[in-house]
Coordinates of C-alpha atoms in Angstrom, one line a residue:
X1 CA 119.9 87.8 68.8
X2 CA 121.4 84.5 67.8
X3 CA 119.5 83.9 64.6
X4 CA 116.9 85.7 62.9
X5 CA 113.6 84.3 60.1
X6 CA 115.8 84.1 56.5
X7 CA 113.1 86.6 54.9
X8 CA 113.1 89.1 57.0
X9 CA 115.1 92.3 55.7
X10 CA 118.6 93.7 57.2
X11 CA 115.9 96.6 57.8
X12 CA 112.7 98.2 56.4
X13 CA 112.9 100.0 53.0
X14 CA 111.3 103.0 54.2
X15 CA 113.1 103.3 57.4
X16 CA 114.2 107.1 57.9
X17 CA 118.0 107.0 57.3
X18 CA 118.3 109.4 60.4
X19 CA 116.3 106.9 62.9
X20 CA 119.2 106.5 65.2
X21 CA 120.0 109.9 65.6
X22 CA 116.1 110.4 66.7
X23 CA 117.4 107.8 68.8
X24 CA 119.4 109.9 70.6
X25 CA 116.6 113.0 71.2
X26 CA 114.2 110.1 72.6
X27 CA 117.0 108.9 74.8
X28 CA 118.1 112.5 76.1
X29 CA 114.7 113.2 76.8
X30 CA 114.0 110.0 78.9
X31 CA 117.5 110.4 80.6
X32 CA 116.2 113.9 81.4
X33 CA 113.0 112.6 83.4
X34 CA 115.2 109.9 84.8
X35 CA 117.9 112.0 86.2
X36 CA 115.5 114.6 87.6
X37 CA 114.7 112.1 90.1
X38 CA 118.3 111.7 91.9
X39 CA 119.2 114.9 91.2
X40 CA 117.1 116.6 93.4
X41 CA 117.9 113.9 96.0
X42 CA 121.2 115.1 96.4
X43 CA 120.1 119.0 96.6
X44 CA 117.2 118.4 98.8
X45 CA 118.9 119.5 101.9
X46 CA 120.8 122.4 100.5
X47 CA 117.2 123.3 99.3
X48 CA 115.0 123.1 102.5
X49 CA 118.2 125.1 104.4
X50 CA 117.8 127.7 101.9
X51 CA 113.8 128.0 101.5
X52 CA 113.1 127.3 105.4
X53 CA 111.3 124.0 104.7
X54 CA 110.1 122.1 108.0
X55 CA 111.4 118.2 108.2
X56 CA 107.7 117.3 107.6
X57 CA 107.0 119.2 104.1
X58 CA 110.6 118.6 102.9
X59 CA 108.8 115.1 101.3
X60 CA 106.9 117.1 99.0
X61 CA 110.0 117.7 96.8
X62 CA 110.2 114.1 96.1
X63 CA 106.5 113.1 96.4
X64 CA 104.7 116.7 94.3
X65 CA 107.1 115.4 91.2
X66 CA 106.1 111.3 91.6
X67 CA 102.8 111.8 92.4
X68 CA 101.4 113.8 89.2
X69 CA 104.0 111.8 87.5
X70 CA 102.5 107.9 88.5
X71 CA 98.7 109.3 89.1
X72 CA 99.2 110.4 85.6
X73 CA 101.3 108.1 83.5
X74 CA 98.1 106.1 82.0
X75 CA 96.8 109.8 81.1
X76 CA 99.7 110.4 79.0
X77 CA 99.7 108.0 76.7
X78 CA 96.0 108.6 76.2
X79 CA 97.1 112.2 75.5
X80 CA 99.5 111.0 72.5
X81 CA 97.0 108.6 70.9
X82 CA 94.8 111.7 70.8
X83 CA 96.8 114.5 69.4
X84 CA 99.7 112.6 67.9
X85 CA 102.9 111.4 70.0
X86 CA 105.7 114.1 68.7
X87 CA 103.1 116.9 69.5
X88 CA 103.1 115.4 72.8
X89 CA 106.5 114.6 73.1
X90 CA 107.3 118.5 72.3
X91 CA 104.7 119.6 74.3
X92 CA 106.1 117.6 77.4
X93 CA 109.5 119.0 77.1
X94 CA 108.3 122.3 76.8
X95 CA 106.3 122.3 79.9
X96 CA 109.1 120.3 81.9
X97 CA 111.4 122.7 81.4
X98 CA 109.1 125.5 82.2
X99 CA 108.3 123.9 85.6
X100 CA 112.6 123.2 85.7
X101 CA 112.8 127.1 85.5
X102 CA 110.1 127.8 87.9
X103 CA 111.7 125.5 90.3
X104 CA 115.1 126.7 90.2
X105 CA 113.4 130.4 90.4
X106 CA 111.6 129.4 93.7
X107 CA 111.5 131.9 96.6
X108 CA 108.9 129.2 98.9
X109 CA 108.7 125.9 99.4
X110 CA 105.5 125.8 98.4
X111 CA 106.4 127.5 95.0
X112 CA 109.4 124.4 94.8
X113 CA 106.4 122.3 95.3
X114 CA 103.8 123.7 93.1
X115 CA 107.2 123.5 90.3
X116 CA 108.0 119.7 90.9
X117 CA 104.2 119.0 90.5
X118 CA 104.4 120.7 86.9
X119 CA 107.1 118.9 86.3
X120 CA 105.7 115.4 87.1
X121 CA 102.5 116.4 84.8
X122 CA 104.4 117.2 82.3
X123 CA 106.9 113.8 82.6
X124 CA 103.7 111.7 82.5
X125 CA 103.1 113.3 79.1
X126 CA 106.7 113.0 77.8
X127 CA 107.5 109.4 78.8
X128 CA 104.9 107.4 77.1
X129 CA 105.2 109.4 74.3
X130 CA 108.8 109.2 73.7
X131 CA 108.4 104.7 74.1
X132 CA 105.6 105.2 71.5
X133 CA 108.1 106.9 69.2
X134 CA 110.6 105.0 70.0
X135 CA 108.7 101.8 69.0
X136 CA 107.2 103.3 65.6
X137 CA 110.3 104.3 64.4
X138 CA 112.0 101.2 64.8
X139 CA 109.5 98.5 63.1
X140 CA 112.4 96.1 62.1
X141 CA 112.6 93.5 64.9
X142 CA 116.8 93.8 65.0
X143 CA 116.9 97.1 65.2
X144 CA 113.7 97.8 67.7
X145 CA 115.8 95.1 69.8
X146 CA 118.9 97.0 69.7
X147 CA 117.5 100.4 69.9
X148 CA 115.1 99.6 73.3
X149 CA 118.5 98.2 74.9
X150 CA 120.5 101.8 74.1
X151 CA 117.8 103.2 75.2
X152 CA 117.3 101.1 78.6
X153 CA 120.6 101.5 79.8
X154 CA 120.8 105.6 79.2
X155 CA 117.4 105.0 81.2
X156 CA 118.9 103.2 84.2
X157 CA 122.5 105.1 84.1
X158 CA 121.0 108.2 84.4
X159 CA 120.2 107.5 88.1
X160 CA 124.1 107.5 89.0
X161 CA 124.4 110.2 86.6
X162 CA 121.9 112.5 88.5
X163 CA 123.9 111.8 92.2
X164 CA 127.1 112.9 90.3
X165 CA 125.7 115.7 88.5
X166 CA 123.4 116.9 91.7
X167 CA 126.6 116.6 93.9
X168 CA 128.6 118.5 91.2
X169 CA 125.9 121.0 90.9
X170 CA 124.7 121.5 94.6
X171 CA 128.9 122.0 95.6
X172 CA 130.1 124.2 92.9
X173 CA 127.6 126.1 91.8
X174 CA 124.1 125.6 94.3
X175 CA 120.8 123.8 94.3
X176 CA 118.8 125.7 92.0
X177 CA 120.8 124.7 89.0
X178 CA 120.2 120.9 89.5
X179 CA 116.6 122.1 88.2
X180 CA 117.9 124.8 85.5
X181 CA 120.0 122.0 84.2
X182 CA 117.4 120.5 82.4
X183 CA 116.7 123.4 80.8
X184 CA 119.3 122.7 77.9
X185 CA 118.9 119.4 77.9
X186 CA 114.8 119.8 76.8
X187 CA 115.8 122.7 74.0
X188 CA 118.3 120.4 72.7
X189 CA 115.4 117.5 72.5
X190 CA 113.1 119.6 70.9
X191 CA 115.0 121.2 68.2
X192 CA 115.8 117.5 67.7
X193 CA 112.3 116.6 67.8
X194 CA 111.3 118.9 64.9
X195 CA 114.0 117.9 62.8
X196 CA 114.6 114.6 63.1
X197 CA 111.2 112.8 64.3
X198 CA 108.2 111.2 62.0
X199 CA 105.0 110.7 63.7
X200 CA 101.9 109.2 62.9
X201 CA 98.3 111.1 62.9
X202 CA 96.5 111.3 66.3
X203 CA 93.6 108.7 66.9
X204 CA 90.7 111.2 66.8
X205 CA 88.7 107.8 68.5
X206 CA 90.5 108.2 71.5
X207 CA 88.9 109.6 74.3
X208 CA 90.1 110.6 77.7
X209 CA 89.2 109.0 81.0
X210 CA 89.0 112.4 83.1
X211 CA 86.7 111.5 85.5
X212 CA 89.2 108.1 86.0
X213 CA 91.6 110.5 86.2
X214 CA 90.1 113.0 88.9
X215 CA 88.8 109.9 91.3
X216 CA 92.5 108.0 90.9
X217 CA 94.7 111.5 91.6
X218 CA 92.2 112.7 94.4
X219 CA 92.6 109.4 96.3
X220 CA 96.4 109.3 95.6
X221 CA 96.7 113.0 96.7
X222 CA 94.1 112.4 99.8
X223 CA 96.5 109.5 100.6
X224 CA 99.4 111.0 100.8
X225 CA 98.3 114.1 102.2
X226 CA 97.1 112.3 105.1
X227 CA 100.5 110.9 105.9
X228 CA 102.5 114.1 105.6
X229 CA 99.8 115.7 108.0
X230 CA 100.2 112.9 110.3
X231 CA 103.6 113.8 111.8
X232 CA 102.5 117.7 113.2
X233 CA 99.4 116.6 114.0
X234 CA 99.2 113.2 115.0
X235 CA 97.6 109.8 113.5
X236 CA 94.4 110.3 115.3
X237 CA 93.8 114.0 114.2
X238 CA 90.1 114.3 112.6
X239 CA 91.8 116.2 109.8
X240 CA 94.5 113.0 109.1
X241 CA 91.5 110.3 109.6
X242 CA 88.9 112.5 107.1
X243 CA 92.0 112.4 104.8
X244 CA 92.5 109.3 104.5
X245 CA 88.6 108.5 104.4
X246 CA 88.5 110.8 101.5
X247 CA 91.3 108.4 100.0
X248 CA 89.5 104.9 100.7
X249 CA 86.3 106.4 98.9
X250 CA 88.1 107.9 95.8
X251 CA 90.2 105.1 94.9
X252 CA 87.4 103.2 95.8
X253 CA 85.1 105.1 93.0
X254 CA 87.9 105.0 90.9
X255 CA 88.0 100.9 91.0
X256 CA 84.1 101.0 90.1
X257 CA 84.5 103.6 87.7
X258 CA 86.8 101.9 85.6
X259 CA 84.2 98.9 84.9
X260 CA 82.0 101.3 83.7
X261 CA 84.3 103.9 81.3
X262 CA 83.5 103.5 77.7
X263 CA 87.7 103.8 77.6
X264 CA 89.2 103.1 80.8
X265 CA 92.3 104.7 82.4
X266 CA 93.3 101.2 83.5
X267 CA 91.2 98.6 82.1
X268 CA 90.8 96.0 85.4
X269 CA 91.5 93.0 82.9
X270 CA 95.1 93.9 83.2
X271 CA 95.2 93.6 86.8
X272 CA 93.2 90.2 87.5
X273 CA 96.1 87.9 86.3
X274 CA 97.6 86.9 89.6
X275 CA 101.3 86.7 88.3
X276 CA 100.8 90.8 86.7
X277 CA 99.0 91.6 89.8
X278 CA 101.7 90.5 92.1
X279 CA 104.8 91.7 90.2
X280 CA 103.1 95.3 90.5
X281 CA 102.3 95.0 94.5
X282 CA 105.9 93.4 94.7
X283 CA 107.3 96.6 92.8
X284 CA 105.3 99.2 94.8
X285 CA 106.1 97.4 98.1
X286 CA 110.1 97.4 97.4
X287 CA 110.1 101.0 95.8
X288 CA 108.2 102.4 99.5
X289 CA 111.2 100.9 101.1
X290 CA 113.7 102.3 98.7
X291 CA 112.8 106.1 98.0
X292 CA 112.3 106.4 101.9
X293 CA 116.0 105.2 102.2
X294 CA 117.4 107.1 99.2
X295 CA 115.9 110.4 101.6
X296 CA 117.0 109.1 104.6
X297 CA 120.3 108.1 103.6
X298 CA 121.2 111.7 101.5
X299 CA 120.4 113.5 104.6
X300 CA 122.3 111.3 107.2
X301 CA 125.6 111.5 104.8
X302 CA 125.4 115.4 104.3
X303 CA 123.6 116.5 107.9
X304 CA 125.2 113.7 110.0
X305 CA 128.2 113.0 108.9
X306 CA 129.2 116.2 107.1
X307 CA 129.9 115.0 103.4
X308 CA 129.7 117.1 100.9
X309 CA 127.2 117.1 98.3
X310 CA 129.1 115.6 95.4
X311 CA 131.0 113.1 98.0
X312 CA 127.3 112.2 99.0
X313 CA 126.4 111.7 95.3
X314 CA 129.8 109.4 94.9
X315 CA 128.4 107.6 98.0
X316 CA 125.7 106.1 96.4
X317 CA 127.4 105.2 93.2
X318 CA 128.4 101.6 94.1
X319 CA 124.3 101.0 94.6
X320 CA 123.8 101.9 91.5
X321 CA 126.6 99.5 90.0
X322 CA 125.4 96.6 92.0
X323 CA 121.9 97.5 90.7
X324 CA 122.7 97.4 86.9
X325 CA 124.9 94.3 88.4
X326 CA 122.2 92.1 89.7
X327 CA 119.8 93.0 87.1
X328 CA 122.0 92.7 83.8
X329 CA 124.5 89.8 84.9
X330 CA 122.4 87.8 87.3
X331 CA 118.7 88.3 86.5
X332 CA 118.9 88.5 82.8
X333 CA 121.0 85.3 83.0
X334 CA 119.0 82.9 85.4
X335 CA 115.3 84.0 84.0
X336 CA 115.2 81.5 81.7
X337 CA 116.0 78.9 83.8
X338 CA 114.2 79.6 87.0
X339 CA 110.6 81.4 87.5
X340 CA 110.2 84.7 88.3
X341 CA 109.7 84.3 92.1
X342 CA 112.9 82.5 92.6
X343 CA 114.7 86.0 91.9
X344 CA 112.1 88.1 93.4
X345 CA 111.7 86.8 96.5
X346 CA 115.5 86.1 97.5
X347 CA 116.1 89.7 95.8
X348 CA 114.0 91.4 98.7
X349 CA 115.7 89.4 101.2
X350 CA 118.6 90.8 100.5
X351 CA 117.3 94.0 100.4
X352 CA 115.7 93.6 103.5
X353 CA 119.0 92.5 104.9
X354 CA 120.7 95.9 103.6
X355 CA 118.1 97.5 105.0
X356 CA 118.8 96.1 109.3
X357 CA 122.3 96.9 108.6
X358 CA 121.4 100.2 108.5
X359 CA 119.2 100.2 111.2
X360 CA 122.6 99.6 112.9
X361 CA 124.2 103.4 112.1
X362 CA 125.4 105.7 114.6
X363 CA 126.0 109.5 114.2
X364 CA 129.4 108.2 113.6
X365 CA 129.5 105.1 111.9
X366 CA 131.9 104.3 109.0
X367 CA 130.7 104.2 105.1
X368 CA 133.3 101.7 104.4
X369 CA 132.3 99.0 107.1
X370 CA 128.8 100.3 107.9
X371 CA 126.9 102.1 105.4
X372 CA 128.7 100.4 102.4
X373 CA 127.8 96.7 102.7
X374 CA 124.2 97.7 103.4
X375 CA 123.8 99.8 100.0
X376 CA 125.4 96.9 98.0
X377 CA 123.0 94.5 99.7
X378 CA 120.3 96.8 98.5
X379 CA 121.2 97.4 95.5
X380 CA 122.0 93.7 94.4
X381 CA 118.4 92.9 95.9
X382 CA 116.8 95.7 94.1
X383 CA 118.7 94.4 91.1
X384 CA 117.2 90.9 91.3
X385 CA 113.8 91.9 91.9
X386 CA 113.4 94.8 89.1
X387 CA 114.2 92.9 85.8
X388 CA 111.5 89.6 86.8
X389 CA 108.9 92.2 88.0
X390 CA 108.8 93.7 84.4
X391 CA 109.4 91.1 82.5
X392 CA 106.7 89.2 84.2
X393 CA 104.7 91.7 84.3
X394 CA 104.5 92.5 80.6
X395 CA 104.6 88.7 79.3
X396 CA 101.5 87.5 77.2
X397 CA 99.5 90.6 77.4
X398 CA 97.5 91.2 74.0
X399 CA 98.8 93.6 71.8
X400 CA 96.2 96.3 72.4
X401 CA 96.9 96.0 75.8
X402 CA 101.0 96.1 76.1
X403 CA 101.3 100.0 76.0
X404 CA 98.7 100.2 79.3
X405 CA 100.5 96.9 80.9
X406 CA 104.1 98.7 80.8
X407 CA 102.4 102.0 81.9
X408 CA 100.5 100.2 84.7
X409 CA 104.0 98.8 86.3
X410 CA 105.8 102.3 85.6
X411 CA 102.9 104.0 87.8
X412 CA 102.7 101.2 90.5
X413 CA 106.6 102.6 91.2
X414 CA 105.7 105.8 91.1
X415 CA 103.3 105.7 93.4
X416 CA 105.2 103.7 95.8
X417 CA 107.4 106.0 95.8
X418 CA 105.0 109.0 96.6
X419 CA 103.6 106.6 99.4
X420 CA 107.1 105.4 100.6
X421 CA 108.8 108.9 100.8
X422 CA 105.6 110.6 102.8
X423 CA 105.3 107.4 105.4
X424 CA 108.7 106.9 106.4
X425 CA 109.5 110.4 106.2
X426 CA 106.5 111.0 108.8
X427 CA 107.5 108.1 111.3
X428 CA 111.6 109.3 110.5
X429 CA 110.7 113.0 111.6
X430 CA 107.7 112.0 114.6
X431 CA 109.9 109.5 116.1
X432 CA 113.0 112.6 116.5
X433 CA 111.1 114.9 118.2
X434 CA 109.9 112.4 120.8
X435 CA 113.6 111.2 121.3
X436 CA 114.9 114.6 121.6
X437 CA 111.8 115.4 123.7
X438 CA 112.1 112.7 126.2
X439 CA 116.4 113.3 126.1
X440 CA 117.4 116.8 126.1
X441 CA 118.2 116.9 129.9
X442 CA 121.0 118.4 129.4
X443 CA 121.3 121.8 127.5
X444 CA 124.8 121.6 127.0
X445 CA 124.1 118.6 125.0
X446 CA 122.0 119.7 122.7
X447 CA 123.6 119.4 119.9
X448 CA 124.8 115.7 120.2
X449 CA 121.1 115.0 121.2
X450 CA 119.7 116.4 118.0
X451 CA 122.4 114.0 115.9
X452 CA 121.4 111.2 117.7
X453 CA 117.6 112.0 118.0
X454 CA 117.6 112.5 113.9
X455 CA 119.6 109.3 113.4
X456 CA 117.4 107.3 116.0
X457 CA 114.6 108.7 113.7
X458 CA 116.0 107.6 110.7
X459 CA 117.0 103.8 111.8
X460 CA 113.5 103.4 113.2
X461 CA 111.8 104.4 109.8
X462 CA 114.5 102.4 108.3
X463 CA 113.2 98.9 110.4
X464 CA 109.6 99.9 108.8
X465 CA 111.0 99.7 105.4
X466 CA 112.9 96.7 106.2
X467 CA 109.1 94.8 107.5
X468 CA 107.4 96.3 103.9
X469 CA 110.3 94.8 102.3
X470 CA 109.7 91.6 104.0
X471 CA 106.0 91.6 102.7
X472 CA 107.3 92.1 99.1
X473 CA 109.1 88.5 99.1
X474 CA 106.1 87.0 101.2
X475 CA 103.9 88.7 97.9
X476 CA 106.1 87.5 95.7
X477 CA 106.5 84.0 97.1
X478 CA 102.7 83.6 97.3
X479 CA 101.3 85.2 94.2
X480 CA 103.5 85.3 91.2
X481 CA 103.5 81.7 90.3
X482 CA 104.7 81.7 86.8
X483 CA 107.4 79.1 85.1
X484 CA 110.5 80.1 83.8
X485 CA 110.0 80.9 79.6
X486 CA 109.9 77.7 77.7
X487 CA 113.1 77.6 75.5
X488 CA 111.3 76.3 72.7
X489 CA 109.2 78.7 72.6
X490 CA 109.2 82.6 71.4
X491 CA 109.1 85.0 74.0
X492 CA 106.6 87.1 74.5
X493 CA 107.4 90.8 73.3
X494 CA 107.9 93.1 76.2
X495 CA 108.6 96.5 74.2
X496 CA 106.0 98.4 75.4
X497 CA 103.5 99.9 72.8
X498 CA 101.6 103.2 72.7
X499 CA 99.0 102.9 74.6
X500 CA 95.5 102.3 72.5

């Protein structure tokens, strides 16, 4: 900060002399969520060779863990006003290591799957709780400043941390213990948790939304369930078409419910601002694009081109930098001078552009001259777009409200992401079999005809993402409309709050 109010203290009188080392157990915990998500990435097809996994259920790995994770985010911090955030907090790192342990332990798929649910139910209790601790034990404005941005950036490294450590993991040792890892990581938090954290009282007011919760998760579920079921049995199946029925009515009750709830999941207030209400469609659109082509991408490097899990992990690295890159040096900088829209929309352009470069791969193109470029692209895209979308998004919400707004944006990714990876992953996988279908003349060819049939899957899946990504800068051109922060003017407080 450049200056600070005269009367305001170097830092609270009753601040707990160890704060900054509870700093550290909140950050290891949300680096443990974080990371779980690349992590697996990496292992994914190490796991579905071991387990026998078909190309169409190999999705649930990614989409079991985001689902109950973004269908119930909003639930979790409901959970921690209730019984008190550090019982929460524990409780989630319990449970997420359980579910690491029964995930490394699998012997099915469908036990991997059952495991990466768990885990997702048990993140959406864990991360809300550990920003509501976060912000309670930091009350002096300095510190809570300094403390969110350690925390932000352990947050956003641990994605290239999780594609090193998966690729280390998956090579030297094997898949399983890219899920057992977590194990020490949530004993360590815990221990920390008990001896380190304060916590306020539960609100015994609070009251949970369950049937917002049933209606919101069923449609989510019904939703993605339908696509997954769409590539063996085709978009017109009555099963795939009563699916997603199911869907349009549950998240349709779920809309109407939530005017009615004496205490609403999502209260629709936070949602009928048109500048919050495009950010979240903008993020959603832009994370369906880029889960689909973190899958894509891991299995092209390690199937097609034969790199080996930590060299695949390595691979990815310079997105990552050129993420943090456009977000921290470019975004961060030009926000207060432009509006929002002026770095979302040109920031999935880019990303859109990354995206038809890829479209152009081969089963033998070159990373340097082909696959590079396109992730950088991508990544500085990504980078533009992330930081205005919640920055926007949590501007000049009331107080009571801030905890649900930041929630609301966190879930919106998740979802797009359960959404993304199911979708593209279905048209990826239908769109191989036909090729190989309609070209295996030859059974001497085979082989060849499978690389290129898988690849030709993958670059068609990719051109989808590339047209969603081209509807997230149309959305974001036409809705968010908001000026660039007045200089003369505080900022609005983005640090999200627990949720009320």
């Amino acid at each position: 900060m450049s200056g600070t109010w005269s009367g305001e203290p170097a830092a609270p009188t009753d601040a707990d002399p160890r704060r900054w080392w509870g700093l550290v157990v909140i950050a290891l915990a949300q680096l443990m969520v974080v990371l779980d998500a690349t992590i697996v990435n990496i292992a994914l097809p190490s796991a579905q060779r071991d387990l026998g996994m078909s190309d169409g259920n190999r999705q649930w790995v990614i989409t079991a863990y985001t689902l109950a994770f973004g269908g119930l985010l909003l639930l979790g911090g409901r959970v921690a006003d209730l019984v008190g955030r550090k019982r929460t907090f524990v409780i989630g790192l319990i449970g997420f290591a359980a579910a690491s342990a029964l995930g490394g332990a699998a012997a099915t798929p469908a036990m991997l799957f059952g495991a990466r649910a768990l885990q997702g139910v048990f993140a959406a209790l864990l991360a809300p709780s550990a920003l509501s601790l976060l912000s309670t034990t930091f009350s002096d404005s300095r510190e809570r400043a300094k403390a969110f941005g350690i925390y932000g950036t352990l947050a956003a490294s641990g994605a290239a941390a999780g594609f090193i450590v998966g690729g280390v993991l998956t090579e030297y040792l094997n898949w399983r213990w890219c899920l057992y890892v977590n194990i020490p990581f949530a004993v360590a938090a815990v221990i920390g948790a008990y001896t380190l954290l304060r916590d306020r009282p539960g609100h015994s007011d609070a009251r949970l939304d369950v049937p917002g919760v049933l209606l919101g998760c069923g449609g989510l579920v019904a939703l993605v369930y339908g696509f997954g079921e769409a590539q063996p049995r085709g978009w017109s199946d009555p099963l795939v078409l009563a699916l997603f029925a199911v869907a349009v009515v549950l998240l349709a009750a779920f809309v109407w419910w939530q005017t009615r709830a004496p205490m609403p999941l999502l209260p629709l207030h936070i949602i009928r601002d048109r500048n919050r209400a495009g950010c979240m469609v903008t993020m959603m659109l832009a994370v369906i694009g880029m889960f689909g082509m973190f899958l894509f991408m891991t299995y092209y490097l390690q199937v097609v081109l034969a790199y080996s899990p930590l060299l695949t992990g390595l691979a990815f690295l310079p997105m990552t930098a050129s993420i943090l890159t456009g977000s921290t040096q470019i975004s961060a900088r030009l926000l207060p001078r432009v509006g929002p829209r002026m770095l979302m929309v040109p920031g999935m352009l880019l990303a859109s552009g990354g995206m038809v470069i890829l479209t152009q791969m081969t089963v033998d193109s070159a990373y340097a001259s082909e696959i590079l470029p396109a992730l950088i692209l991508m990544g500085l895209g990504m980078g533009l777009t992330f930081m205005p979308v919640f920055s926007t998004a949590t501007a000049g919400v009331a107080p009571r409200d801030s905890g649900v707004t930041s929630a609301t944006v966190n879930t919106s990714q998740q979802i797009g992401g359960s959404i993304g990876t199911a979708l593209l992953n279905t048209i990826a996988t239908g769109t191989s079999a036909s090729y190989i279908a309609s070209h295996l003349t030859d059974p001497t060819r085979r082989a060849q005809v499978v690389r290129e049939g898988i690849v030709h899957g993958y670059t068609v899946a990719i051109w989808v993402a590339a047209g969603i990504m081209l509807l997230a800068a149309l959305v974001a051109g036409l809705m968010v409309t908001a000026k660039a922060p007045r200089h003369d003017t505080p900022a609005d407080d983005p640090v999200p709050e627990p949720v009320a």
